[in-house]
Amino acid sequence: MPKQMKTYLEHKYSPILLLLGLTDPHPALLAVDAFCMAVFIVELIVHFCACPSKGQYLRSKFNVAKILLCICMITSSGLEMNKSHMIGNNQLLKFFLIMKSISVFRLIFIFRLRKLYKDFDLLLLAISHSFSELVLLLFSFSILVIVYGTIMFSTELETDTFKNPLYAMWWALVTMTTVGYGDFVPTTTLSYFVGGVCAVNGLIVIALPIAAIASNFSFFYSRNGFLTKHMHAVKQGGEKSHTRNGDLTEHLNVVKQEHKISNMRNGDVTKHLNGVKQGSEKSNTRNGNLTKYLNAGKQWREQSNTRNGDLTKHVNAVKPGQKKSKTRNGDVIKY
């Protein structure tokens, strides 16, 4: 850079602004920054592609913040590689510094660790349940800042320590929070008294709501400890239950196999009984035929006996005739 332009820029801008806007960082820091940016962009693309509901992904505030941060990182990196265009362009230089500052907010990605560490959730849960205490702290603090700022401005009218009441309120805020920058200090006796009362009152006002918030956090932390122990106990009981269920399943499988074998045996017995039944039916049919045959033979014997009786009668009837015939023949012979 020419010496005259360098002198002009140093006269017009602060040295820190020129250092951030017109100089290159260390190559190692630049490499780390490029690596982090690449990781964030790749993670964003993969997360968006793998998300089953794109609309729900875009409706998430956290995901929208990630998209904006990636855009800011890409923009600041592109401007950083072309810093020659920012020389003499005040608006472009301020835009680059704004983009560079916004890129620092990528540290909010650390809140994603709350999925792994439940203590983050406990902290957020304690703060959300202490909303009324926070509102009370803000309201009471605002009232006291206005009161003590106005009183301090009134006590320092003759010394011109405070240009207007807003500077006095700034002093009251710094004093009540026990920060004490020292940019404004009381100079009169009454101002010292007001400053002492303001500092003590600030401690009391801050301590009471903060104690309630700490109590809520302690309550949720202890409940989380009991819940964790309960979940471990349930998990161990579930593992034992799975073991027992496994034994019961094996027992049921054995009973099922035995039932199948019994059904097969019952099937064989049923087939045997059916065969015996069919054989019995055939045997009954044969017995019926034999009975019919025996009855027919009996009837034939009865008929034969009847015929034998008739024949005997006939023979008996013929026998006297033969005797008569012999008598007649003897008479004939005699004759």
Coordinates of C-alpha atoms in Angstrom, one line a residue:
M1 CA 0.0 0.0 0.0
P2 CA 1.3 3.5 -0.8
K3 CA 2.5 5.5 2.1
Q4 CA 0.2 8.4 1.5
M5 CA -2.9 6.1 1.3
K6 CA -1.8 4.4 4.5
T7 CA -1.4 7.7 6.3
Y8 CA -4.8 8.8 5.0
L9 CA -6.5 5.6 6.2
E10 CA -4.9 5.8 9.6
H11 CA -6.0 9.3 10.0
K12 CA -9.6 8.6 8.9
Y13 CA -10.1 5.1 10.6
S14 CA -9.0 3.6 13.9
P15 CA -6.0 1.3 13.9
I16 CA -8.1 -1.7 15.1
L17 CA -10.5 -1.2 12.2
L18 CA -7.7 -1.1 9.7
L19 CA -6.1 -4.2 11.3
L20 CA -9.3 -6.2 11.0
G21 CA -10.3 -4.9 7.6
L22 CA -7.1 -4.6 5.6
T23 CA -4.8 -7.3 7.0
D24 CA -4.7 -11.0 6.6
P25 CA -4.9 -13.4 9.6
H26 CA -2.2 -16.0 10.4
P27 CA -2.3 -18.8 7.8
A28 CA -3.0 -21.4 10.6
L29 CA -6.0 -19.4 11.9
L30 CA -7.2 -19.0 8.3
A31 CA -7.0 -22.8 7.7
V32 CA -8.9 -23.5 11.0
D33 CA -11.6 -21.0 10.0
A34 CA -11.9 -22.5 6.6
F35 CA -12.1 -26.0 8.1
C36 CA -14.8 -25.1 10.5
M37 CA -16.8 -23.3 7.8
A38 CA -16.6 -26.4 5.6
V39 CA -17.7 -28.7 8.5
F40 CA -20.7 -26.4 9.2
I41 CA -21.8 -26.2 5.6
V42 CA -21.5 -29.9 5.0
E43 CA -23.4 -30.7 8.2
L44 CA -26.1 -28.3 7.2
I45 CA -26.5 -29.8 3.7
V46 CA -26.5 -33.4 5.0
H47 CA -28.9 -32.5 7.8
F48 CA -31.3 -30.9 5.3
C49 CA -31.1 -33.8 2.8
A50 CA -31.6 -36.4 5.5
C51 CA -34.5 -34.6 7.2
P52 CA -37.9 -36.4 6.2
S53 CA -39.9 -33.1 6.6
K54 CA -38.3 -30.2 4.8
G55 CA -41.1 -27.8 6.0
Q56 CA -40.6 -28.7 9.6
Y57 CA -36.9 -28.3 9.2
L58 CA -37.3 -24.7 7.8
R59 CA -39.8 -23.8 10.6
S60 CA -37.2 -24.5 13.3
K61 CA -35.6 -21.2 14.5
F62 CA -32.3 -23.0 15.3
N63 CA -32.0 -24.4 11.7
V64 CA -32.8 -21.0 10.2
A65 CA -30.1 -19.5 12.4
K66 CA -27.7 -22.1 11.1
I67 CA -28.5 -21.2 7.5
L68 CA -28.0 -17.5 8.1
L69 CA -24.7 -18.1 9.9
C70 CA -23.5 -20.2 7.0
I71 CA -24.4 -17.4 4.6
C72 CA -22.5 -14.9 6.7
M73 CA -19.5 -17.2 6.9
I74 CA -19.4 -17.6 3.1
T75 CA -19.8 -13.9 2.5
S76 CA -17.1 -12.9 5.0
S77 CA -14.7 -15.5 3.6
G78 CA -15.4 -14.2 0.0
L79 CA -14.7 -10.6 1.1
E80 CA -11.7 -11.5 3.0
M81 CA -10.1 -13.1 -0.1
N82 CA -10.8 -9.8 -2.0
K83 CA -9.8 -7.1 0.5
S84 CA -8.4 -4.9 -2.3
H85 CA -12.0 -4.0 -3.2
M86 CA -12.6 -2.6 0.3
I87 CA -9.8 0.0 0.2
G88 CA -11.6 3.3 -0.1
N89 CA -15.1 1.7 0.2
N90 CA -16.3 2.5 3.7
Q91 CA -19.7 0.8 3.4
L92 CA -18.2 -2.4 2.0
L93 CA -15.6 -2.4 4.9
K94 CA -18.3 -2.0 7.5
F95 CA -20.4 -4.7 5.8
F96 CA -17.4 -7.1 6.0
L97 CA -16.9 -6.4 9.7
I98 CA -20.6 -7.0 10.4
M99 CA -20.5 -10.3 8.6
K100 CA -17.3 -11.2 10.4
S101 CA -18.9 -10.4 13.8
I102 CA -22.1 -12.3 13.0
S103 CA -19.9 -15.4 12.2
V104 CA -18.9 -15.5 15.8
F105 CA -22.4 -16.6 16.7
R106 CA -21.7 -20.0 15.3
L107 CA -20.7 -20.8 18.9
I108 CA -24.4 -21.2 19.6
F109 CA -24.0 -24.6 18.0
I110 CA -22.6 -25.7 21.3
F111 CA -26.2 -25.7 22.6
R112 CA -26.7 -28.8 20.5
L113 CA -24.7 -30.6 23.2
R114 CA -27.8 -30.5 25.4
K115 CA -28.9 -33.6 23.5
L116 CA -25.9 -35.4 25.0
Y117 CA -25.7 -33.6 28.4
K118 CA -29.0 -33.2 30.2
D119 CA -27.5 -30.5 32.5
F120 CA -28.1 -28.0 29.7
D121 CA -31.7 -28.9 29.7
L122 CA -31.8 -28.5 33.5
L123 CA -30.4 -25.0 33.2
L124 CA -32.9 -23.9 30.6
L125 CA -35.7 -25.6 32.5
A126 CA -34.8 -23.7 35.7
I127 CA -34.7 -20.4 33.8
S128 CA -38.0 -21.0 32.1
H129 CA -39.7 -21.9 35.4
S130 CA -38.2 -18.8 37.0
F131 CA -39.8 -16.4 34.5
S132 CA -41.8 -14.6 37.2
E133 CA -38.7 -14.1 39.3
L134 CA -36.8 -12.7 36.4
V135 CA -39.7 -10.3 35.6
L136 CA -39.7 -9.2 39.2
L137 CA -35.9 -8.6 39.1
L138 CA -36.1 -6.6 35.9
F139 CA -39.0 -4.5 37.1
S140 CA -37.6 -3.7 40.6
F141 CA -34.2 -3.1 39.1
S142 CA -35.5 -0.7 36.6
I143 CA -37.5 1.3 39.2
L144 CA -34.5 1.5 41.5
V145 CA -32.1 2.6 38.7
I146 CA -34.5 5.4 37.8
V147 CA -34.9 6.5 41.5
Y148 CA -31.2 6.4 42.4
G149 CA -30.1 7.9 39.1
T150 CA -32.5 10.9 39.6
I151 CA -31.4 11.4 43.2
M152 CA -27.7 11.2 42.3
F153 CA -28.2 13.7 39.4
S154 CA -29.9 16.1 41.9
T155 CA -27.1 15.8 44.4
E156 CA -24.5 16.5 41.7
L157 CA -26.1 19.5 40.0
E158 CA -23.5 21.9 41.3
T159 CA -20.5 19.8 40.2
D160 CA -21.7 19.0 36.6
T161 CA -20.5 15.4 37.1
F162 CA -23.4 14.1 35.1
K163 CA -24.4 15.8 31.8
N164 CA -28.0 14.5 32.1
P165 CA -30.1 12.1 34.2
L166 CA -29.3 9.2 31.7
Y167 CA -25.6 9.3 32.8
A168 CA -26.7 9.2 36.4
M169 CA -28.9 6.2 35.7
W170 CA -26.0 4.5 34.0
W171 CA -24.0 5.1 37.2
A172 CA -26.8 3.6 39.3
L173 CA -27.0 0.5 37.1
V174 CA -23.2 -0.1 37.3
T175 CA -23.2 0.5 41.1
M176 CA -26.2 -1.7 41.9
T177 CA -24.6 -4.6 39.9
T178 CA -21.4 -4.1 41.9
V179 CA -19.4 -3.6 38.6
G180 CA -18.1 0.0 39.3
Y181 CA -16.4 1.1 36.1
G182 CA -15.2 4.3 37.7
D183 CA -16.1 6.5 34.8
F184 CA -18.5 8.5 37.1
V185 CA -17.8 9.0 40.8
P186 CA -19.6 11.0 43.5
T187 CA -17.9 14.1 44.8
T188 CA -20.2 15.5 47.6
T189 CA -21.0 14.0 51.0
L190 CA -24.6 13.5 50.2
S191 CA -23.6 11.7 46.9
Y192 CA -21.4 9.3 48.8
F193 CA -24.3 8.5 51.1
V194 CA -26.6 7.9 48.2
G195 CA -24.0 5.8 46.5
G196 CA -23.6 3.6 49.6
V197 CA -27.3 3.0 50.0
C198 CA -27.6 2.3 46.2
A199 CA -24.9 -0.4 46.4
V200 CA -26.4 -2.1 49.4
N201 CA -29.9 -2.0 48.0
G202 CA -28.7 -3.4 44.7
L203 CA -27.2 -6.4 46.5
I204 CA -30.6 -7.1 48.2
V205 CA -32.6 -6.7 45.1
I206 CA -30.4 -9.0 43.0
A207 CA -29.9 -11.6 45.7
L208 CA -33.6 -12.4 46.3
P209 CA -34.7 -13.4 42.7
I210 CA -31.3 -15.1 42.1
A211 CA -31.8 -17.2 45.2
A212 CA -35.2 -18.3 43.8
I213 CA -33.7 -19.2 40.5
A214 CA -30.9 -21.2 42.2
S215 CA -33.6 -23.0 44.3
N216 CA -35.5 -24.0 41.2
F217 CA -32.3 -25.3 39.6
S218 CA -31.4 -27.3 42.7
F219 CA -34.9 -28.7 42.8
F220 CA -34.8 -29.8 39.2
Y221 CA -31.2 -31.2 39.6
S222 CA -32.2 -33.3 42.6
R223 CA -35.4 -34.5 40.7
N224 CA -33.2 -35.4 37.7
G225 CA -30.9 -37.4 40.0
F226 CA -33.9 -39.4 41.4
L227 CA -35.2 -39.9 37.9
T228 CA -31.9 -41.1 36.6
K229 CA -31.7 -43.7 39.4
H230 CA -35.2 -44.8 38.6
M231 CA -34.5 -45.2 34.9
H232 CA -31.4 -47.3 35.7
A233 CA -33.5 -49.5 38.0
V234 CA -36.2 -49.8 35.4
K235 CA -33.6 -50.6 32.8
Q236 CA -32.0 -53.3 35.0
G237 CA -35.5 -54.7 35.7
G238 CA -36.2 -54.7 32.0
E239 CA -33.1 -56.7 31.3
K240 CA -34.1 -59.2 33.9
S241 CA -37.6 -59.3 32.5
H242 CA -36.1 -59.9 29.0
T243 CA -34.1 -62.8 30.5
R244 CA -37.2 -64.3 32.1
N245 CA -39.2 -63.7 28.9
G246 CA -36.5 -65.6 27.0
D247 CA -36.7 -68.5 29.4
L248 CA -40.5 -68.4 29.1
T249 CA -40.3 -68.3 25.3
E250 CA -38.0 -71.3 25.3
H251 CA -40.5 -73.1 27.6
L252 CA -43.4 -72.2 25.3
N253 CA -41.4 -73.4 22.3
V254 CA -40.8 -76.8 24.0
V255 CA -44.5 -77.1 25.0
K256 CA -45.4 -76.2 21.4
Q257 CA -43.2 -78.9 20.0
E258 CA -44.6 -81.4 22.5
H259 CA -48.1 -80.3 21.5
K260 CA -47.2 -80.8 17.8
I261 CA -45.8 -84.3 18.6
S262 CA -49.0 -85.1 20.7
N263 CA -51.2 -83.9 17.8
M264 CA -49.2 -86.2 15.4
R265 CA -49.7 -89.1 17.8
N266 CA -53.4 -88.2 18.2
G267 CA -53.6 -88.1 14.4
D268 CA -52.1 -91.6 14.2
V269 CA -54.5 -92.8 16.8
T270 CA -57.4 -91.2 15.0
K271 CA -56.3 -92.9 11.8
H272 CA -56.1 -96.2 13.6
L273 CA -59.5 -95.8 15.2
N274 CA -60.9 -94.9 11.8
G275 CA -59.3 -98.0 10.3
V276 CA -60.7 -100.1 13.2
K277 CA -64.1 -98.5 12.7
Q278 CA -64.0 -99.2 9.0
G279 CA -62.9 -102.8 9.7
S280 CA -65.6 -103.2 12.2
E281 CA -68.2 -101.9 9.7
K282 CA -66.9 -104.4 7.1
S283 CA -66.9 -107.1 9.8
N284 CA -70.5 -106.2 10.7
T285 CA -71.4 -106.4 7.0
R286 CA -69.8 -109.8 6.8
N287 CA -71.5 -111.0 10.0
G288 CA -74.8 -109.8 8.5
N289 CA -74.2 -111.7 5.3
L290 CA -73.2 -114.8 7.4
T291 CA -76.4 -114.4 9.5
K292 CA -78.4 -114.2 6.3
Y293 CA -76.7 -117.3 5.0
L294 CA -77.3 -119.2 8.3
N295 CA -80.9 -118.1 8.3
A296 CA -81.3 -119.3 4.7
G297 CA -79.6 -122.7 5.7
K298 CA -81.9 -123.0 8.7
Q299 CA -84.9 -122.3 6.5
W300 CA -83.7 -124.9 3.9
R301 CA -83.2 -127.4 6.7
E302 CA -86.7 -126.7 7.9
Q303 CA -88.0 -127.2 4.4
S304 CA -85.9 -130.3 4.0
N305 CA -87.3 -131.7 7.3
T306 CA -90.8 -130.9 6.0
R307 CA -90.0 -132.7 2.8
N308 CA -88.6 -135.7 4.7
G309 CA -91.7 -135.8 6.8
D310 CA -93.9 -135.8 3.6
L311 CA -91.6 -138.5 2.1
T312 CA -91.9 -140.6 5.3
K313 CA -95.6 -140.3 5.1
H314 CA -95.6 -141.3 1.5
V315 CA -93.4 -144.3 2.2
N316 CA -95.6 -145.3 5.0
A317 CA -98.6 -144.9 2.7
V318 CA -96.9 -147.0 0.0
K319 CA -95.8 -149.7 2.5
P320 CA -99.4 -151.1 3.2
G321 CA -100.0 -151.1 -0.6
Q322 CA -96.9 -153.2 -1.0
K323 CA -98.1 -155.6 1.6
K324 CA -101.5 -155.8 -0.1
S325 CA -99.8 -156.3 -3.4
K326 CA -97.7 -159.1 -2.0
T327 CA -100.8 -160.7 -0.6
R328 CA -102.5 -160.5 -3.9
N329 CA -99.4 -161.8 -5.6
G330 CA -99.3 -164.8 -3.2
D331 CA -103.0 -165.4 -3.9
V332 CA -102.2 -165.2 -7.6
I333 CA -99.4 -167.7 -7.2
K334 CA -101.5 -170.0 -5.2
Y335 CA -104.1 -169.7 -7.8

